[in-house]
Amino acid sequence: MLTLEEKEHFMGEAIKEAKKAGKKLEVPIGAVVVLNGQIIGRGHNGREETHDATAHAEMIAIKQANKTLENWRLEDAQVFVTLEPCPMCSGAMILSRVKELYYGAPDPKGGTAGTLMNLLTDSRFNHQVDSEKGILEFECSELLTSFFKELRRRKKEEKAKQKN
């Protein structure tokens, strides 16, 4: 079992990844995969840059972790992500046999780790993933709130320039 200090440390690393996405004008979501106290995969949202709908932070981090281990199974690994995972990312965690998920902010529109539904604990799947929400929730939520506030401000400015 991880301590609060460890959880916050690794979520802090996921937040660093999210900030990388934000600097690229991607939705600031970041993830890390941890095994035995070591980060074995990192990722941040890259859908706009790559034109790839699957380029979510979790997917990138899981792929990197699989490469690091040279194994598709992540049986004792933990995933830390700033925003509650979508169905695709939850599915990837189930399929790669991730042990635990820790996430920051809930996603009321697409979260499948307990908010909209919980794919991770559905007993119909052959693997379940334990999850804990709310790790550095304020910091994770603030990244998203600030990003979308700035995006709306920019769009408003662009519209005003077009009128003039």
Coordinates of N, CA and C in Angstrom, one line a residue:
M1 N 0.8 -1.2 0.0 CA 0.0 0.0 0.0 C 0.9 1.3 0.0
L2 N 0.6 2.2 -0.9 CA 1.3 3.4 -1.0 C 0.9 4.4 0.1
T3 N 1.9 5.2 0.6 CA 1.6 6.2 1.5 C 1.0 7.4 0.8
L4 N 0.4 8.4 1.5 CA -0.1 9.6 0.9 C 1.0 10.4 0.2
E5 N 2.2 10.4 0.9 CA 3.3 11.1 0.3 C 3.7 10.5 -1.0
E6 N 3.8 9.2 -1.1 CA 4.1 8.5 -2.4 C 3.1 8.8 -3.5
K7 N 1.8 8.8 -3.1 CA 0.7 9.0 -4.0 C 0.8 10.5 -4.6
E8 N 1.1 11.4 -3.7 CA 1.2 12.8 -4.1 C 2.4 13.0 -4.9
H9 N 3.5 12.3 -4.6 CA 4.7 12.4 -5.4 C 4.5 12.0 -6.9
F10 N 3.9 10.8 -7.0 CA 3.7 10.3 -8.4 C 2.6 11.1 -9.1
M11 N 1.6 11.6 -8.4 CA 0.6 12.5 -9.1 C 1.3 13.8 -9.5
G12 N 2.2 14.2 -8.7 CA 3.0 15.4 -9.1 C 3.7 15.2 -10.4
E13 N 4.2 14.0 -10.6 CA 4.9 13.6 -11.9 C 3.9 13.6 -13.0
A14 N 2.7 13.1 -12.7 CA 1.6 13.2 -13.8 C 1.2 14.6 -14.1
I15 N 1.2 15.5 -13.1 CA 0.9 16.9 -13.3 C 2.0 17.5 -14.2
K16 N 3.2 17.2 -14.0 CA 4.3 17.7 -14.9 C 4.1 17.3 -16.3
E17 N 3.6 16.1 -16.5 CA 3.3 15.6 -17.9 C 2.1 16.4 -18.4
A18 N 1.1 16.7 -17.6 CA -0.1 17.5 -18.0 C 0.3 18.9 -18.5
K19 N 1.3 19.4 -17.7 CA 1.7 20.8 -18.1 C 2.4 20.8 -19.4
K20 N 3.1 19.7 -19.8 CA 3.8 19.6 -21.1 C 2.7 19.6 -22.2
A21 N 1.6 18.9 -21.9 CA 0.5 18.9 -22.9 C -0.1 20.4 -23.0
G22 N -0.3 21.0 -21.9 CA -0.8 22.4 -21.9 C 0.0 23.4 -22.7
K23 N 1.3 23.2 -22.6 CA 2.2 24.1 -23.4 C 2.1 23.9 -24.9
K24 N 1.6 22.7 -25.3 CA 1.5 22.4 -26.7 C 0.0 22.7 -27.1
L25 N -0.7 23.4 -26.3 CA -2.2 23.7 -26.5 C -3.0 22.4 -26.6
E26 N -2.5 21.4 -25.9 CA -3.3 20.1 -25.8 C -4.1 20.2 -24.4
V27 N -5.2 19.5 -24.3 CA -5.8 19.5 -23.0 C -4.8 18.9 -22.0
P28 N -4.6 19.6 -20.9 CA -3.5 19.2 -20.0 C -3.9 18.0 -19.1
I29 N -3.6 16.9 -19.7 CA -3.8 15.6 -18.9 C -2.5 14.9 -19.0
G30 N -2.1 14.4 -17.8 CA -0.8 13.6 -17.8 C -0.9 12.3 -17.0
A31 N 0.0 11.4 -17.3 CA -0.1 10.1 -16.6 C 1.3 9.5 -16.4
V32 N 1.5 8.7 -15.4 CA 2.7 7.9 -15.2 C 2.3 6.5 -14.8
V33 N 3.1 5.6 -15.2 CA 2.9 4.2 -14.7 C 4.1 3.9 -13.8
V34 N 3.8 3.3 -12.7 CA 4.8 3.1 -11.6 C 4.8 1.6 -11.3
L35 N 6.0 1.1 -11.2 CA 6.2 -0.3 -10.7 C 7.4 -0.4 -9.7
N36 N 7.1 -0.9 -8.6 CA 8.1 -1.0 -7.5 C 8.7 0.3 -7.2
G37 N 7.9 1.4 -7.1 CA 8.4 2.7 -6.8 C 9.1 3.4 -7.8
Q38 N 9.2 2.9 -9.1 CA 9.9 3.5 -10.2 C 8.9 3.9 -11.3
I39 N 9.1 5.0 -11.9 CA 8.3 5.4 -13.1 C 8.8 4.6 -14.3
I40 N 7.9 3.8 -14.9 CA 8.3 3.0 -16.1 C 7.6 3.5 -17.4
G41 N 6.7 4.4 -17.2 CA 6.1 5.0 -18.4 C 5.5 6.4 -18.1
R42 N 5.6 7.3 -19.1 CA 5.1 8.6 -18.9 C 4.3 9.0 -20.2
G43 N 3.3 9.8 -20.0 CA 2.6 10.3 -21.2 C 1.8 11.5 -20.9
H44 N 1.5 12.3 -21.9 CA 0.6 13.4 -21.8 C -0.2 13.4 -23.1
N45 N -1.4 14.1 -23.0 CA -2.3 14.2 -24.1 C -1.6 14.7 -25.3
G46 N -1.9 14.0 -26.4 CA -1.3 14.4 -27.7 C -2.2 14.3 -28.9
R47 N -3.5 14.4 -28.7 CA -4.4 14.2 -29.8 C -4.3 15.3 -30.9
E48 N -4.2 16.5 -30.5 CA -4.1 17.6 -31.5 C -2.8 17.5 -32.3
E49 N -1.7 17.3 -31.6 CA -0.4 17.2 -32.3 C -0.3 16.0 -33.2
T50 N -0.8 14.9 -32.8 CA -0.6 13.7 -33.6 C -1.8 13.4 -34.5
H51 N -2.9 14.1 -34.3 CA -4.1 13.8 -35.1 C -4.6 12.3 -34.9
D52 N -4.4 11.9 -33.6 CA -4.7 10.5 -33.2 C -5.6 10.5 -32.0
A53 N -6.8 10.0 -32.2 CA -7.8 10.0 -31.2 C -7.4 9.1 -30.0
T54 N -6.5 8.2 -30.2 CA -6.1 7.3 -29.1 C -4.9 7.9 -28.4
A55 N -4.4 9.0 -28.7 CA -3.2 9.6 -28.1 C -3.5 10.2 -26.7
H56 N -4.1 9.5 -25.8 CA -4.4 9.9 -24.5 C -3.2 9.7 -23.6
A57 N -3.1 10.5 -22.5 CA -1.9 10.3 -21.6 C -1.7 8.9 -21.1
E58 N -2.8 8.3 -20.7 CA -2.7 6.9 -20.2 C -2.2 5.9 -21.2
M59 N -2.8 6.1 -22.4 CA -2.4 5.1 -23.5 C -0.9 5.2 -23.8
I60 N -0.4 6.5 -23.9 CA 1.0 6.7 -24.2 C 1.9 6.1 -23.0
A61 N 1.5 6.4 -21.8 CA 2.2 5.9 -20.6 C 2.2 4.4 -20.6
I62 N 1.1 3.8 -20.8 CA 1.0 2.3 -20.8 C 1.9 1.7 -21.9
K63 N 1.8 2.3 -23.1 CA 2.7 1.8 -24.2 C 4.2 1.9 -23.8
Q64 N 4.5 3.0 -23.2 CA 5.9 3.2 -22.8 C 6.3 2.2 -21.7
A65 N 5.4 1.9 -20.8 CA 5.7 0.9 -19.7 C 5.8 -0.5 -20.3
N66 N 4.9 -0.8 -21.3 CA 5.0 -2.1 -21.9 C 6.4 -2.3 -22.6
K67 N 6.9 -1.2 -23.3 CA 8.2 -1.3 -23.9 C 9.3 -1.4 -22.9
T68 N 9.2 -0.7 -21.8 CA 10.2 -0.7 -20.8 C 10.3 -2.1 -20.3
L69 N 9.2 -2.8 -20.0 CA 9.2 -4.1 -19.4 C 9.4 -5.2 -20.5
E70 N 9.2 -4.8 -21.7 CA 9.1 -5.8 -22.8 C 8.1 -6.9 -22.5
N71 N 6.9 -6.4 -22.1 CA 5.8 -7.2 -21.7 C 4.5 -6.4 -21.8
W72 N 3.5 -7.0 -22.3 CA 2.2 -6.3 -22.3 C 1.5 -6.3 -20.9
R73 N 1.9 -7.2 -20.0 CA 1.3 -7.3 -18.7 C 2.0 -6.3 -17.8
L74 N 1.1 -5.5 -17.0 CA 1.6 -4.6 -16.0 C 1.0 -4.9 -14.7
E75 N 1.1 -6.2 -14.3 CA 0.3 -6.8 -13.2 C 0.5 -6.1 -11.9
D76 N 1.6 -5.7 -11.5 CA 1.8 -5.0 -10.2 C 2.0 -3.5 -10.3
A77 N 1.6 -3.0 -11.4 CA 1.8 -1.5 -11.7 C 0.7 -0.7 -11.2
Q78 N 1.0 0.6 -11.0 CA 0.0 1.6 -10.6 C 0.0 2.6 -11.7
V79 N -1.1 3.2 -12.1 CA -1.2 4.3 -13.0 C -1.7 5.5 -12.2
F80 N -1.0 6.6 -12.4 CA -1.4 7.9 -11.9 C -1.8 8.8 -13.0
V81 N -3.0 9.3 -13.0 CA -3.5 10.2 -14.1 C -4.2 11.4 -13.5
T82 N -4.1 12.5 -14.1 CA -4.6 13.8 -13.6 C -6.2 13.9 -13.7
L83 N -6.7 13.2 -14.7 CA -8.2 13.2 -15.0 C -8.7 11.7 -15.0
E84 N -9.8 11.5 -14.5 CA -10.4 10.2 -14.5 C -10.4 9.6 -15.9
P85 N -10.0 8.4 -16.1 CA -9.9 7.8 -17.4 C -11.3 7.6 -18.1
C86 N -11.2 7.6 -19.4 CA -12.3 7.4 -20.3 C -12.4 5.9 -20.5
P87 N -13.5 5.4 -21.3 CA -13.6 4.0 -21.5 C -12.4 3.3 -22.2
M88 N -11.8 4.0 -23.2 CA -10.7 3.4 -23.9 C -9.5 3.2 -22.9
C89 N -9.2 4.2 -22.1 CA -8.1 4.1 -21.2 C -8.3 3.1 -20.0
S90 N -9.6 3.1 -19.6 CA -9.9 2.1 -18.5 C -9.8 0.7 -19.1
G91 N -10.2 0.5 -20.4 CA -10.1 -0.7 -21.1 C -8.6 -1.1 -21.2
A92 N -7.8 -0.2 -21.5 CA -6.3 -0.5 -21.6 C -5.7 -0.9 -20.3
M93 N -6.2 -0.3 -19.2 CA -5.7 -0.7 -17.9 C -6.2 -2.1 -17.6
I94 N -7.4 -2.5 -17.9 CA -7.9 -3.8 -17.6 C -7.1 -4.8 -18.5
L95 N -7.0 -4.5 -19.8 CA -6.3 -5.5 -20.7 C -4.8 -5.6 -20.3
S96 N -4.2 -4.6 -19.8 CA -2.7 -4.7 -19.5 C -2.5 -5.2 -18.0
R97 N -3.6 -5.5 -17.3 CA -3.6 -6.0 -16.0 C -3.0 -5.1 -14.9
V98 N -3.2 -3.8 -15.1 CA -2.8 -2.8 -14.1 C -3.4 -3.2 -12.8
K99 N -2.6 -3.0 -11.7 CA -3.1 -3.3 -10.4 C -4.0 -2.2 -9.8
E100 N -3.5 -1.0 -9.8 CA -4.2 0.1 -9.2 C -4.1 1.4 -10.0
L101 N -5.2 2.1 -9.9 CA -5.3 3.5 -10.6 C -5.5 4.5 -9.5
Y102 N -4.8 5.6 -9.7 CA -5.0 6.8 -8.8 C -5.2 8.0 -9.7
Y103 N -6.3 8.7 -9.5 CA -6.6 9.8 -10.4 C -6.9 11.0 -9.6
G104 N -6.7 12.2 -10.2 CA -6.9 13.5 -9.5 C -8.4 13.9 -9.6
A105 N -8.7 14.5 -10.8 CA -10.0 15.1 -11.0 C -11.0 14.1 -11.6
P106 N -12.3 14.2 -11.1 CA -13.3 13.3 -11.8 C -13.7 13.9 -13.1
D107 N -14.2 13.0 -14.0 CA -14.7 13.5 -15.3 C -16.2 13.1 -15.4
P108 N -17.0 14.1 -15.2 CA -18.5 13.9 -15.2 C -19.0 13.5 -16.6
K109 N -18.3 13.9 -17.6 CA -18.8 13.6 -19.0 C -18.3 12.3 -19.5
G110 N -17.2 11.7 -19.0 CA -16.6 10.5 -19.6 C -15.9 9.6 -18.7
G111 N -15.9 9.9 -17.4 CA -15.1 9.1 -16.4 C -15.7 7.7 -16.2
T112 N -14.8 6.7 -16.4 CA -15.3 5.3 -16.2 C -14.5 4.6 -15.1
A113 N -14.2 5.4 -14.1 CA -13.6 4.8 -12.9 C -14.4 5.1 -11.7
G114 N -15.7 5.4 -11.9 CA -16.7 5.6 -10.8 C -17.6 6.7 -11.0
T115 N -17.3 7.7 -11.8 CA -18.2 8.9 -12.0 C -19.4 8.6 -12.9
L116 N -19.1 8.3 -14.1 CA -20.2 8.0 -15.1 C -20.6 6.5 -15.0
M117 N -19.6 5.7 -14.8 CA -19.7 4.3 -14.6 C -18.4 3.8 -14.1
N118 N -18.3 2.5 -13.8 CA -17.0 2.0 -13.3 C -16.7 0.7 -14.1
L119 N -16.0 0.8 -15.2 CA -15.5 -0.3 -15.9 C -14.5 -1.2 -15.2
L120 N -13.7 -0.5 -14.3 CA -12.5 -1.1 -13.7 C -12.9 -2.2 -12.7
T121 N -14.1 -2.1 -12.1 CA -14.5 -3.1 -11.1 C -15.6 -4.0 -11.6
D122 N -15.9 -4.0 -12.9 CA -17.0 -4.8 -13.5 C -16.5 -6.3 -13.5
S123 N -17.2 -7.1 -12.7 CA -16.8 -8.5 -12.5 C -17.0 -9.3 -13.8
R124 N -17.6 -8.8 -14.8 CA -17.7 -9.5 -16.1 C -16.4 -9.6 -16.8
F125 N -15.5 -8.7 -16.5 CA -14.2 -8.7 -17.1 C -13.3 -9.7 -16.3
N126 N -12.3 -10.2 -17.0 CA -11.4 -11.2 -16.3 C -10.4 -10.5 -15.4
H127 N -10.3 -9.2 -15.3 CA -9.4 -8.5 -14.5 C -10.1 -7.2 -14.0
Q128 N -9.9 -6.9 -12.7 CA -10.4 -5.7 -12.1 C -9.2 -4.8 -11.6
V129 N -9.4 -3.5 -11.7 CA -8.4 -2.6 -11.2 C -8.9 -1.8 -10.0
D130 N -8.2 -1.8 -8.9 CA -8.5 -1.0 -7.8 C -8.3 0.5 -8.1
S131 N -9.1 1.3 -7.6 CA -8.8 2.8 -7.9 C -9.1 3.6 -6.7
E132 N -8.4 4.8 -6.7 CA -8.6 5.8 -5.7 C -8.7 7.1 -6.4
K133 N -9.7 7.9 -6.0 CA -9.8 9.2 -6.6 C -9.4 10.3 -5.7
G134 N -9.2 11.5 -6.3 CA -9.0 12.7 -5.5 C -7.6 13.0 -5.1
I135 N -6.6 12.3 -5.7 CA -5.2 12.6 -5.3 C -4.8 13.9 -5.9
L136 N -4.5 14.9 -5.1 CA -4.2 16.3 -5.6 C -5.3 16.8 -6.5
E137 N -6.5 16.5 -6.1 CA -7.7 16.9 -7.0 C -7.7 18.3 -7.3
F138 N -7.5 19.2 -6.4 CA -7.6 20.7 -6.7 C -6.6 21.0 -7.8
E139 N -5.3 20.6 -7.6 CA -4.3 21.0 -8.6 C -4.6 20.4 -10.0
C140 N -5.1 19.2 -10.0 CA -5.5 18.6 -11.3 C -6.7 19.3 -11.9
S141 N -7.7 19.6 -11.1 CA -8.8 20.3 -11.7 C -8.5 21.7 -12.1
E142 N -7.6 22.4 -11.4 CA -7.2 23.8 -11.7 C -6.5 23.8 -13.0
L143 N -5.7 22.8 -13.3 CA -5.0 22.8 -14.7 C -6.0 22.8 -15.8
L144 N -7.1 22.0 -15.7 CA -8.1 22.0 -16.7 C -8.9 23.2 -16.7
T145 N -9.3 23.7 -15.6 CA -10.1 24.9 -15.5 C -9.4 26.1 -16.1
S146 N -8.1 26.3 -15.8 CA -7.3 27.4 -16.3 C -7.1 27.3 -17.8
F147 N -6.9 26.0 -18.3 CA -6.7 25.8 -19.7 C -7.9 26.2 -20.5
F148 N -9.1 25.7 -20.1 CA -10.3 26.0 -20.8 C -10.7 27.5 -20.7
K149 N -10.4 28.1 -19.6 CA -10.7 29.6 -19.4 C -9.8 30.4 -20.4
E150 N -8.5 30.0 -20.5 CA -7.6 30.6 -21.5 C -8.0 30.4 -22.9
L151 N -8.5 29.2 -23.2 CA -8.9 28.8 -24.6 C -10.1 29.7 -25.0
R152 N -11.1 29.8 -24.0 CA -12.2 30.7 -24.3 C -11.8 32.1 -24.5
R153 N -10.9 32.6 -23.7 CA -10.4 34.0 -23.8 C -9.8 34.2 -25.2
R154 N -9.0 33.3 -25.7 CA -8.3 33.4 -27.0 C -9.3 33.4 -28.1
K155 N -10.3 32.5 -28.0 CA -11.3 32.4 -29.1 C -12.1 33.7 -29.1
K156 N -12.4 34.3 -28.0 CA -13.2 35.6 -27.9 C -12.3 36.7 -28.6
E157 N -11.0 36.7 -28.3 CA -10.1 37.7 -28.9 C -10.1 37.5 -30.4
E158 N -10.0 36.3 -30.9 CA -10.0 36.0 -32.3 C -11.3 36.5 -33.0
K159 N -12.4 36.3 -32.4 CA -13.7 36.7 -32.9 C -13.7 38.2 -33.0
A160 N -13.2 38.9 -32.0 CA -13.2 40.3 -31.9 C -12.3 40.9 -33.0
K161 N -11.2 40.3 -33.3 CA -10.2 40.7 -34.4 C -10.9 40.5 -35.7
Q162 N -11.6 39.4 -35.9 CA -12.3 39.2 -37.2 C -13.4 40.2 -37.5
K163 N -14.0 40.7 -36.4 CA -15.1 41.7 -36.6 C -14.5 43.1 -37.0
N164 N -13.3 43.4 -36.6 CA -12.6 44.7 -36.8 C -12.0 44.7 -38.2

